[in-house]
PDB file of C-alpha atoms in Angstrom:
ATOM      1  CA  MET I   1      83.167  31.199  35.943  1.00  0.00           C
ATOM      2  CA  ALA I   2      81.175  32.229  32.923  1.00  0.00           C
ATOM      3  CA  ASP I   3      78.531  29.644  33.653  1.00  0.00           C
ATOM      4  CA  THR I   4      78.042  30.788  37.279  1.00  0.00           C
ATOM      5  CA  ASP I   5      77.806  34.442  36.218  1.00  0.00           C
ATOM      6  CA  ALA I   6      75.098  33.581  33.689  1.00  0.00           C
ATOM      7  CA  ALA I   7      73.123  31.673  36.322  1.00  0.00           C
ATOM      8  CA  THR I   8      73.177  34.541  38.867  1.00  0.00           C
ATOM      9  CA  ARG I   9      72.655  37.291  36.324  1.00  0.00           C
ATOM     10  CA  ILE I  10      69.689  39.570  37.092  1.00  0.00           C
ATOM     11  CA  THR I  11      67.670  40.597  34.032  1.00  0.00           C
ATOM     12  CA  PRO I  12      65.079  43.456  33.918  1.00  0.00           C
ATOM     13  CA  GLY I  13      62.309  40.977  33.254  1.00  0.00           C
ATOM     14  CA  SER I  14      62.911  38.825  36.311  1.00  0.00           C
ATOM     15  CA  SER I  15      61.141  39.082  39.703  1.00  0.00           C
ATOM     16  CA  LYS I  16      64.450  39.573  41.478  1.00  0.00           C
ATOM     17  CA  TYR I  17      65.078  42.727  39.439  1.00  0.00           C
ATOM     18  CA  LYS I  18      61.635  44.124  40.331  1.00  0.00           C
ATOM     19  CA  ASN I  19      62.037  43.440  44.049  1.00  0.00           C
ATOM     20  CA  LYS I  20      65.519  44.974  44.048  1.00  0.00           C
ATOM     21  CA  HIS I  21      64.502  48.239  42.426  1.00  0.00           C
ATOM     22  CA  ARG I  22      61.199  48.601  44.370  1.00  0.00           C
ATOM     23  CA  LYS I  23      60.975  51.557  46.680  1.00  0.00           C
ATOM     24  CA  PRO I  24      60.852  50.890  50.445  1.00  0.00           C
ATOM     25  CA  GLU I  25      57.351  52.454  50.866  1.00  0.00           C
ATOM     26  CA  GLN I  26      55.999  50.163  48.116  1.00  0.00           C
ATOM     27  CA  GLN I  27      57.352  46.955  49.542  1.00  0.00           C
ATOM     28  CA  ALA I  28      53.854  45.500  50.180  1.00  0.00           C
ATOM     29  CA  SER I  29      50.495  46.260  48.604  1.00  0.00           C
ATOM     30  CA  LEU I  30      47.053  44.686  48.329  1.00  0.00           C
ATOM     31  CA  LEU I  31      47.757  43.687  44.777  1.00  0.00           C
ATOM     32  CA  ASP I  32      50.379  41.302  46.076  1.00  0.00           C
ATOM     33  CA  PHE I  33      47.677  39.399  47.963  1.00  0.00           C
ATOM     34  CA  LEU I  34      45.249  39.343  45.003  1.00  0.00           C
ATOM     35  CA  VAL I  35      44.520  35.842  43.772  1.00  0.00           C
ATOM     36  CA  LYS I  36      43.424  35.474  40.194  1.00  0.00           C
ATOM     37  CA  PRO I  37      40.342  33.241  39.806  1.00  0.00           C
ATOM     38  CA  ARG I  38      40.628  30.066  37.850  1.00  0.00           C
ATOM     39  CA  PRO I  39      39.009  30.050  34.396  1.00  0.00           C
ATOM     40  CA  LYS I  40      35.501  28.551  34.566  1.00  0.00           C
ATOM     41  CA  THR I  41      34.563  25.502  32.579  1.00  0.00           C
ATOM     42  CA  GLN I  42      31.931  25.434  29.841  1.00  0.00           C
ATOM     43  CA  ARG I  43      29.465  23.627  32.103  1.00  0.00           C
ATOM     44  CA  GLN I  44      29.759  26.303  34.790  1.00  0.00           C
ATOM     45  CA  LEU I  45      29.197  29.051  32.219  1.00  0.00           C
ATOM     46  CA  LYS I  46      26.018  27.372  30.912  1.00  0.00           C
ATOM     47  CA  ALA I  47      24.693  26.910  34.457  1.00  0.00           C
ATOM     48  CA  ARG I  48      25.313  30.579  35.182  1.00  0.00           C
ATOM     49  CA  LYS I  49      23.442  31.625  32.028  1.00  0.00           C
ATOM     50  CA  LEU I  50      20.419  29.539  32.992  1.00  0.00           C
ATOM     51  CA  GLN I  51      20.361  31.137  36.449  1.00  0.00           C
ATOM     52  CA  ARG I  52      19.913  34.604  35.004  1.00  0.00           C
ATOM     53  CA  PRO I  53      16.499  36.129  35.779  1.00  0.00           C
ATOM     54  CA  HIS I  54      15.778  37.328  32.252  1.00  0.00           C
ATOM     55  CA  LEU I  55      16.014  33.823  30.796  1.00  0.00           C
ATOM     56  CA  THR I  56      12.597  32.513  31.932  1.00  0.00           C
ATOM     57  CA  ILE I  57      11.022  29.407  30.421  1.00  0.00           C
ATOM     58  CA  ARG I  58       7.355  29.839  29.539  1.00  0.00           C
ATOM     59  CA  SER I  59       4.931  27.259  30.869  1.00  0.00           C
ATOM     60  CA  ASN I  60       2.864  27.247  27.670  1.00  0.00           C
ATOM     61  CA  PRO I  61       4.872  27.985  24.499  1.00  0.00           C
ATOM     62  CA  LEU I  62       1.715  28.019  22.335  1.00  0.00           C
ATOM     63  CA  VAL I  63       0.307  31.085  24.087  1.00  0.00           C
ATOM     64  CA  THR I  64       1.672  34.070  22.191  1.00  0.00           C
ATOM     65  CA  LYS I  65       0.959  37.751  22.409  1.00  0.00           C
ATOM     66  CA  THR I  66      -1.822  38.720  20.029  1.00  0.00           C
ATOM     67  CA  LYS I  67      -1.279  41.528  17.561  1.00  0.00           C
ATOM     68  CA  GLY I  68      -3.647  44.423  17.130  1.00  0.00           C
ATOM     69  CA  LYS I  69      -6.504  45.515  19.342  1.00  0.00           C
ATOM     70  CA  THR I  70      -7.856  43.331  22.120  1.00  0.00           C
ATOM     71  CA  ARG I  71     -11.326  43.709  23.612  1.00  0.00           C
ATOM     72  CA  LEU I  72     -11.925  43.726  27.331  1.00  0.00           C
ATOM     73  CA  ASP I  73     -15.099  41.700  26.813  1.00  0.00           C
ATOM     74  CA  PRO I  74     -14.497  39.636  23.655  1.00  0.00           C
ATOM     75  CA  LYS I  75     -17.540  38.525  21.682  1.00  0.00           C
ATOM     76  CA  LYS I  76     -18.121  34.780  21.641  1.00  0.00           C
ATOM     77  CA  LYS I  77     -18.539  33.235  18.196  1.00  0.00           C
ATOM     78  CA  ILE I  78     -21.741  31.196  17.929  1.00  0.00           C
ATOM     79  CA  THR I  79     -22.135  28.593  15.193  1.00  0.00           C
ATOM     80  CA  LYS I  80     -25.246  28.163  13.056  1.00  0.00           C
ATOM     81  CA  LEU I  81     -26.074  24.921  14.818  1.00  0.00           C
ATOM     82  CA  LYS I  82     -25.929  26.536  18.245  1.00  0.00           C
ATOM     83  CA  LYS I  83     -28.071  29.454  17.041  1.00  0.00           C
ATOM     84  CA  SER I  84     -30.736  27.119  15.667  1.00  0.00           C
ATOM     85  CA  VAL I  85     -30.770  25.089  18.904  1.00  0.00           C
ATOM     86  CA  ARG I  86     -31.156  28.239  21.021  1.00  0.00           C
ATOM     87  CA  ILE I  87     -33.966  29.594  18.820  1.00  0.00           C
ATOM     88  CA  TYR I  88     -35.844  26.296  18.986  1.00  0.00           C
ATOM     89  CA  ARG I  89     -35.430  26.141  22.776  1.00  0.00           C
ATOM     90  CA  SER I  90     -36.781  29.649  23.259  1.00  0.00           C
ATOM     91  CA  LEU I  91     -39.743  29.026  20.961  1.00  0.00           C
ATOM     92  CA  LYS I  92     -40.518  25.750  22.683  1.00  0.00           C
ATOM     93  CA  LYS I  93     -40.385  27.427  26.087  1.00  0.00           C
ATOM     94  CA  GLU I  94     -42.778  30.172  24.943  1.00  0.00           C
ATOM     95  CA  LYS I  95     -45.127  27.563  23.526  1.00  0.00           C
ATOM     96  CA  GLN I  96     -45.237  25.750  26.871  1.00  0.00           C
ATOM     97  CA  GLU I  97     -45.909  29.030  28.702  1.00  0.00           C
ATOM     98  CA  VAL I  98     -48.826  29.809  26.382  1.00  0.00           C
ATOM     99  CA  GLU I  99     -50.339  26.352  26.909  1.00  0.00           C
ATOM    100  CA  GLU I 100     -50.053  26.661  30.684  1.00  0.00           C
ATOM    101  CA  GLN I 101     -51.698  30.086  30.824  1.00  0.00           C
ATOM    102  CA  GLU I 102     -55.480  30.291  30.990  1.00  0.00           C
ATOM    103  CA  PRO I 103     -57.253  31.853  27.997  1.00  0.00           C
ATOM    104  CA  GLU I 104     -58.116  35.508  28.562  1.00  0.00           C
ATOM    105  CA  GLU I 105     -60.782  37.637  26.881  1.00  0.00           C
ATOM    106  CA  ASP I 106     -58.564  40.599  26.015  1.00  0.00           C
ATOM    107  CA  ILE I 107     -55.777  39.470  23.714  1.00  0.00           C
ATOM    108  CA  GLN I 108     -52.651  41.581  24.182  1.00  0.00           C
ATOM    109  CA  PRO I 109     -50.127  42.243  21.377  1.00  0.00           C
ATOM    110  CA  GLU I 110     -47.452  40.208  23.222  1.00  0.00           C
ATOM    111  CA  ALA I 111     -49.754  37.187  23.256  1.00  0.00           C
ATOM    112  CA  ILE I 112     -50.311  37.574  19.515  1.00  0.00           C
ATOM    113  CA  GLN I 113     -46.550  37.492  18.901  1.00  0.00           C
ATOM    114  CA  VAL I 114     -46.212  34.368  21.022  1.00  0.00           C
ATOM    115  CA  GLU I 115     -48.994  32.656  19.085  1.00  0.00           C
ATOM    116  CA  GLU I 116     -47.236  33.502  15.819  1.00  0.00           C
ATOM    117  CA  GLN I 117     -44.049  31.947  17.135  1.00  0.00           C
ATOM    118  CA  VAL I 118     -45.948  28.818  18.189  1.00  0.00           C
ATOM    119  CA  GLN I 119     -47.375  28.523  14.680  1.00  0.00           C
ATOM    120  CA  ARG I 120     -43.865  28.950  13.341  1.00  0.00           C
ATOM    121  CA  ILE I 121     -42.685  25.946  15.406  1.00  0.00           C
ATOM    122  CA  THR I 122     -45.473  23.746  14.082  1.00  0.00           C
ATOM    123  CA  LEU I 123     -44.740  24.809  10.491  1.00  0.00           C
ATOM    124  CA  ILE I 124     -41.015  24.013  10.962  1.00  0.00           C
ATOM    125  CA  GLU I 125     -41.800  20.559  12.311  1.00  0.00           C
ATOM    126  CA  GLU I 126     -44.306  19.797   9.537  1.00  0.00           C
ATOM    127  CA  SER I 127     -41.972  21.006   6.784  1.00  0.00           C
ATOM    128  CA  THR I 128     -39.100  18.865   8.078  1.00  0.00           C
ATOM    129  CA  ASP I 129     -41.313  15.787   8.228  1.00  0.00           C
ATOM    130  CA  LYS I 130     -42.461  16.298   4.626  1.00  0.00           C
ATOM    131  CA  ASP I 131     -39.326  17.597   2.885  1.00  0.00           C
ATOM    132  CA  SER I 132     -36.537  15.526   4.444  1.00  0.00           C
ATOM    133  CA  PRO I 133     -36.144  12.290   2.435  1.00  0.00           C
ATOM    134  CA  GLN I 134     -34.113  10.556   5.153  1.00  0.00           C
ATOM    135  CA  THR I 135     -36.759  10.728   7.892  1.00  0.00           C
ATOM    136  CA  LYS I 136     -37.964   7.350   9.164  1.00  0.00           C
ATOM    137  CA  GLU I 137     -41.078   6.205  10.916  1.00  0.00           C
ATOM    138  CA  VAL I 138     -40.767   6.149  14.682  1.00  0.00           C
ATOM    139  CA  HIS I 139     -40.833   2.541  15.916  1.00  0.00           C
ATOM    140  CA  SER I 140     -41.959   1.384  19.335  1.00  0.00           C
ATOM    141  CA  ILE I 141     -38.350   0.711  20.417  1.00  0.00           C
ATOM    142  CA  HIS I 142     -37.496   4.406  20.019  1.00  0.00           C
ATOM    143  CA  SER I 143     -37.796   6.757  22.976  1.00  0.00           C
ATOM    144  CA  ARG I 144     -36.338   9.956  24.368  1.00  0.00           C
ATOM    145  CA  ARG I 145     -33.116   8.130  25.287  1.00  0.00           C
ATOM    146  CA  PHE I 146     -33.011   6.175  22.007  1.00  0.00           C
ATOM    147  CA  ARG I 147     -34.183   8.434  19.209  1.00  0.00           C
ATOM    148  CA  SER I 148     -35.322   7.568  15.690  1.00  0.00           C
ATOM    149  CA  TYR I 149     -32.026   8.459  13.962  1.00  0.00           C
ATOM    150  CA  CYS I 150     -30.283   5.509  15.674  1.00  0.00           C
ATOM    151  CA  ASP I 151     -29.904   2.432  13.462  1.00  0.00           C
ATOM    152  CA  ASN I 152     -28.276  -0.059  15.858  1.00  0.00           C
ATOM    153  CA  CYS I 153     -29.301  -1.530  19.193  1.00  0.00           C
ATOM    154  CA  THR I 154     -27.421  -0.610  22.372  1.00  0.00           C
ATOM    155  CA  ARG I 155     -26.036  -3.879  23.697  1.00  0.00           C
ATOM    156  CA  PRO I 156     -24.097  -4.241  26.988  1.00  0.00           C
ATOM    157  CA  ARG I 157     -21.112  -5.667  25.086  1.00  0.00           C
ATOM    158  CA  LEU I 158     -21.205  -2.713  22.670  1.00  0.00           C
ATOM    159  CA  LYS I 159     -21.238  -0.246  25.568  1.00  0.00           C
ATOM    160  CA  GLU I 160     -18.366  -2.020  27.314  1.00  0.00           C
ATOM    161  CA  LEU I 161     -16.119  -2.036  24.220  1.00  0.00           C
ATOM    162  CA  THR I 162     -16.886   1.609  23.424  1.00  0.00           C
ATOM    163  CA  ILE I 163     -16.050   2.781  26.956  1.00  0.00           C
ATOM    164  CA  LYS I 164     -12.827   0.745  26.959  1.00  0.00           C
ATOM    165  CA  LEU I 165     -11.722   2.152  23.588  1.00  0.00           C
ATOM    166  CA  LEU I 166     -12.476   5.743  24.592  1.00  0.00           C
ATOM    167  CA  LYS I 167     -10.640   5.423  27.910  1.00  0.00           C
ATOM    168  CA  ASP I 168      -7.561   3.881  26.280  1.00  0.00           C
ATOM    169  CA  LEU I 169      -7.351   6.525  23.544  1.00  0.00           C
ATOM    170  CA  ASP I 170      -7.898   9.329  26.034  1.00  0.00           C
ATOM    171  CA  ARG I 171      -5.095   7.933  28.224  1.00  0.00           C
ATOM    172  CA  PHE I 172      -2.737   7.704  25.215  1.00  0.00           C
ATOM    173  CA  HIS I 173      -3.538  11.273  24.214  1.00  0.00           C
ATOM    174  CA  LYS I 174      -2.910  12.627  27.722  1.00  0.00           C
ATOM    175  CA  ARG I 175       0.404  10.789  27.911  1.00  0.00           C
ATOM    176  CA  ALA I 176       1.526  12.250  24.571  1.00  0.00           C
ATOM    177  CA  PHE I 177       0.356  15.689  25.701  1.00  0.00           C
ATOM    178  CA  ALA I 178       2.532  15.445  28.820  1.00  0.00           C
ATOM    179  CA  LYS I 179       5.609  14.472  26.755  1.00  0.00           C
ATOM    180  CA  ASN I 180       5.291  17.045  23.965  1.00  0.00           C
ATOM    181  CA  GLU I 181       2.342  19.420  23.915  1.00  0.00           C
ATOM    182  CA  ILE I 182       2.950  20.741  20.383  1.00  0.00           C
ATOM    183  CA  LYS I 183       3.074  17.283  18.769  1.00  0.00           C
ATOM    184  CA  ALA I 184       0.050  16.096  20.747  1.00  0.00           C
ATOM    185  CA  ARG I 185      -2.025  19.051  19.542  1.00  0.00           C
ATOM    186  CA  ALA I 186      -0.911  18.476  15.944  1.00  0.00           C
ATOM    187  CA  HIS I 187      -1.781  14.742  16.015  1.00  0.00           C
ATOM    188  CA  PRO I 188      -4.831  14.181  18.273  1.00  0.00           C
ATOM    189  CA  ARG I 189      -6.242  10.721  18.856  1.00  0.00           C
ATOM    190  CA  LEU I 190      -9.897  11.823  19.009  1.00  0.00           C
ATOM    191  CA  VAL I 191     -11.967  15.006  18.698  1.00  0.00           C
ATOM    192  CA  PHE I 192     -15.318  16.036  20.205  1.00  0.00           C
ATOM    193  CA  GLY I 193     -18.311  17.850  18.737  1.00  0.00           C
ATOM    194  CA  PHE I 194     -20.231  17.920  15.449  1.00  0.00           C
ATOM    195  CA  ARG I 195     -18.147  20.726  13.943  1.00  0.00           C
ATOM    196  CA  GLU I 196     -14.801  19.007  14.561  1.00  0.00           C
ATOM    197  CA  ALA I 197     -16.143  15.642  13.386  1.00  0.00           C
ATOM    198  CA  SER I 198     -17.540  17.053  10.124  1.00  0.00           C
ATOM    199  CA  ALA I 199     -14.272  18.928   9.463  1.00  0.00           C
ATOM    200  CA  ARG I 200     -12.224  15.717   9.898  1.00  0.00           C
ATOM    201  CA  LEU I 201     -14.702  13.753   7.755  1.00  0.00           C
ATOM    202  CA  ARG I 202     -14.160  16.163   4.864  1.00  0.00           C
ATOM    203  CA  ILE I 203     -10.436  15.365   4.798  1.00  0.00           C
ATOM    204  CA  SER I 204     -10.945  11.600   5.369  1.00  0.00           C
ATOM    205  CA  LYS I 205      -9.234  11.420   8.775  1.00  0.00           C
ATOM    206  CA  VAL I 206     -12.023   9.724  10.760  1.00  0.00           C
ATOM    207  CA  LYS I 207     -11.730   5.983  11.468  1.00  0.00           C
ATOM    208  CA  LEU I 208     -14.894   5.683  13.610  1.00  0.00           C
ATOM    209  CA  LEU I 209     -17.738   8.068  14.469  1.00  0.00           C
ATOM    210  CA  ILE I 210     -19.563   7.657  17.795  1.00  0.00           C
ATOM    211  CA  LEU I 211     -22.873   9.511  18.249  1.00  0.00           C
ATOM    212  CA  ALA I 212     -25.050   9.772  21.343  1.00  0.00           C
ATOM    213  CA  THR I 213     -28.489   8.166  21.310  1.00  0.00           C
ATOM    214  CA  ASP I 214     -30.293  11.004  23.139  1.00  0.00           C
ATOM    215  CA  CYS I 215     -29.367  14.183  21.228  1.00  0.00           C
ATOM    216  CA  GLU I 216     -31.766  17.075  21.634  1.00  0.00           C
ATOM    217  CA  ILE I 217     -34.672  17.408  19.189  1.00  0.00           C
ATOM    218  CA  CYS I 218     -34.060  20.384  16.902  1.00  0.00           C
ATOM    219  CA  PRO I 219     -35.781  20.284  13.492  1.00  0.00           C
ATOM    220  CA  GLY I 220     -35.423  22.877  10.761  1.00  0.00           C
ATOM    221  CA  LYS I 221     -32.687  24.013   8.428  1.00  0.00           C
ATOM    222  CA  SER I 222     -29.153  23.642   9.882  1.00  0.00           C
ATOM    223  CA  GLY I 223     -30.717  22.067  12.965  1.00  0.00           C
ATOM    224  CA  LEU I 224     -29.402  19.198  15.042  1.00  0.00           C
ATOM    225  CA  ASP I 225     -31.524  16.535  13.319  1.00  0.00           C
ATOM    226  CA  GLU I 226     -30.352  17.662   9.896  1.00  0.00           C
ATOM    227  CA  THR I 227     -26.716  17.735  11.059  1.00  0.00           C
ATOM    228  CA  ILE I 228     -26.891  14.144  12.338  1.00  0.00           C
ATOM    229  CA  GLU I 229     -28.458  12.917   9.113  1.00  0.00           C
ATOM    230  CA  ALA I 230     -25.775  14.732   7.097  1.00  0.00           C
ATOM    231  CA  LEU I 231     -23.021  13.084   9.167  1.00  0.00           C
ATOM    232  CA  LYS I 232     -24.572   9.656   8.671  1.00  0.00           C
ATOM    233  CA  PHE I 233     -24.867  10.217   4.909  1.00  0.00           C
ATOM    234  CA  GLN I 234     -21.252  11.413   4.715  1.00  0.00           C
ATOM    235  CA  CYS I 235     -20.042   8.360   6.636  1.00  0.00           C
ATOM    236  CA  GLN I 236     -21.928   6.078   4.260  1.00  0.00           C
ATOM    237  CA  GLN I 237     -20.370   7.809   1.263  1.00  0.00           C
ATOM    238  CA  GLU I 238     -16.849   7.622   2.711  1.00  0.00           C
ATOM    239  CA  LYS I 239     -17.447   4.061   4.062  1.00  0.00           C
ATOM    240  CA  VAL I 240     -16.609   5.165   7.611  1.00  0.00           C
ATOM    241  CA  PRO I 241     -18.166   3.050  10.409  1.00  0.00           C
ATOM    242  CA  TYR I 242     -20.454   4.836  12.855  1.00  0.00           C
ATOM    243  CA  CYS I 243     -22.496   3.700  15.843  1.00  0.00           C
ATOM    244  CA  PHE I 244     -24.899   4.848  18.573  1.00  0.00           C
ATOM    245  CA  PRO I 245     -23.775   3.034  21.748  1.00  0.00           C
ATOM    246  CA  LEU I 246     -24.138   5.491  24.663  1.00  0.00           C
ATOM    247  CA  VAL I 247     -26.119   8.483  25.859  1.00  0.00           C
ATOM    248  CA  ARG I 248     -24.471  11.898  26.254  1.00  0.00           C
ATOM    249  CA  ARG I 249     -23.898  11.556  29.989  1.00  0.00           C
ATOM    250  CA  GLU I 250     -22.161   8.181  29.580  1.00  0.00           C
ATOM    251  CA  LEU I 251     -19.879   9.562  26.855  1.00  0.00           C
ATOM    252  CA  SER I 252     -18.792  12.460  29.049  1.00  0.00           C
ATOM    253  CA  TYR I 253     -18.243  10.098  32.009  1.00  0.00           C
ATOM    254  CA  ALA I 254     -16.025   7.779  29.919  1.00  0.00           C
ATOM    255  CA  LEU I 255     -13.891  10.726  28.744  1.00  0.00           C
ATOM    256  CA  GLN I 256     -13.848  12.446  32.175  1.00  0.00           C
ATOM    257  CA  LYS I 257     -15.533  15.624  30.925  1.00  0.00           C
ATOM    258  CA  ARG I 258     -17.998  17.818  32.783  1.00  0.00           C
ATOM    259  CA  ALA I 259     -20.104  18.851  29.793  1.00  0.00           C
ATOM    260  CA  GLN I 260     -22.251  16.322  27.983  1.00  0.00           C
ATOM    261  CA  ILE I 261     -20.753  15.026  24.727  1.00  0.00           C
ATOM    262  CA  SER I 262     -22.917  14.256  21.699  1.00  0.00           C
ATOM    263  CA  CYS I 263     -20.295  13.263  19.126  1.00  0.00           C
ATOM    264  CA  VAL I 264     -16.789  11.724  19.213  1.00  0.00           C
ATOM    265  CA  ALA I 265     -14.646  11.144  16.119  1.00  0.00           C
ATOM    266  CA  ILE I 266     -11.762   8.661  16.500  1.00  0.00           C
ATOM    267  CA  LEU I 267      -8.781   9.587  14.318  1.00  0.00           C
ATOM    268  CA  ASP I 268      -6.088   7.146  15.468  1.00  0.00           C
ATOM    269  CA  PHE I 269      -6.660   3.841  17.298  1.00  0.00           C
ATOM    270  CA  ASP I 270      -3.010   2.723  17.476  1.00  0.00           C
ATOM    271  CA  GLY I 271      -2.424   0.734  20.663  1.00  0.00           C
ATOM    272  CA  ALA I 272      -6.063  -0.423  20.897  1.00  0.00           C
ATOM    273  CA  ASN I 273      -6.338  -2.424  17.661  1.00  0.00           C
ATOM    274  CA  ALA I 274      -7.893  -5.510  19.261  1.00  0.00           C
ATOM    275  CA  THR I 275     -10.613  -3.481  20.984  1.00  0.00           C
ATOM    276  CA  PHE I 276     -11.317  -1.590  17.752  1.00  0.00           C
ATOM    277  CA  THR I 277     -11.785  -4.771  15.678  1.00  0.00           C
ATOM    278  CA  ASP I 278     -14.042  -6.312  18.342  1.00  0.00           C
ATOM    279  CA  LEU I 279     -16.101  -3.120  18.398  1.00  0.00           C
ATOM    280  CA  LEU I 280     -16.575  -3.136  14.618  1.00  0.00           C
ATOM    281  CA  SER I 281     -17.857  -6.718  14.659  1.00  0.00           C
ATOM    282  CA  GLU I 282     -20.172  -5.878  17.556  1.00  0.00           C
ATOM    283  CA  ILE I 283     -21.543  -2.864  15.629  1.00  0.00           C
ATOM    284  CA  GLU I 284     -22.481  -5.132  12.712  1.00  0.00           C
ATOM    285  CA  ASP I 285     -24.297  -7.542  15.018  1.00  0.00           C
ATOM    286  CA  ALA I 286     -26.129  -4.671  16.745  1.00  0.00           C
ATOM    287  CA  ARG I 287     -27.215  -3.260  13.374  1.00  0.00           C
ATOM    288  CA  GLU I 288     -28.534  -6.639  12.251  1.00  0.00           C
ATOM    289  CA  GLU I 289     -30.498  -6.956  15.485  1.00  0.00           C
ATOM    290  CA  TYR I 290     -31.989  -3.479  14.952  1.00  0.00           C
ATOM    291  CA  LYS I 291     -33.133  -4.426  11.432  1.00  0.00           C
ATOM    292  CA  ARG I 292     -34.659  -7.639  12.726  1.00  0.00           C
ATOM    293  CA  ARG I 293     -36.556  -5.874  15.518  1.00  0.00           C
ATOM    294  CA  THR I 294     -37.835  -3.002  13.359  1.00  0.00           C
ATOM    295  CA  SER I 295     -38.914  -5.164  10.417  1.00  0.00           C
ATOM    296  CA  SER I 296     -41.503  -7.028  12.494  1.00  0.00           C
TER     297      SER I 296
END
């Protein structure tokens, strides 16, 4: 009997006790039909966090908000080389305008200023021809598309290997840029321009320097001619190979750029080792051919 009484005993904590002592008007409520939700898993919680609107992923993590004042029309920084090229272009244009105009009897003050600028151009050209020790005599093989600073012939095989190397390295760089933009910017395969090439030459990062054969004529201090000669001298000191295989338009076409490219510095040729070695041997043969043709 004791066992049956213990089994049917109603305790205050049991559901039977609550239902027994519940008032008749509170027999049913909405809370009785409430279903508690199941606890969410860790994966569901992470997915919910990512769906929140305030957690947006930036397309370009390198673009950060600048501190301080920002100008509506920011001033563009112009290098010394660009300034010298622009000055020489303007002076050359004024010189051509003066030569085209017919001589007049009354000389105006503006014409006097133009004549002074024309004399300044001639003095700059004469001083560069006399003072620069690295200037060479212009041979008959040189022209507007193959200027006097070039010291190797432009062979079809040399052009083909250069275009192949540039296309391969550009493709490798774009692939690395698509995978990880930050690492690709930190370790570029090649850089463009005289300023970037000279900066990498100072820290001995350049494996090959490619220069265009038809760079614009710009004599004078910190001009384009002086910059090219300085790059050649620096490459000879550092024992870095350099060559003149293509014109500016062909360089930009090989690298799929709109603007014309005058200088390309190769920093890493991994993945195109065979093409690089063939190109170096072809550069030596082209330089020997240039010496043979200019000596006669």
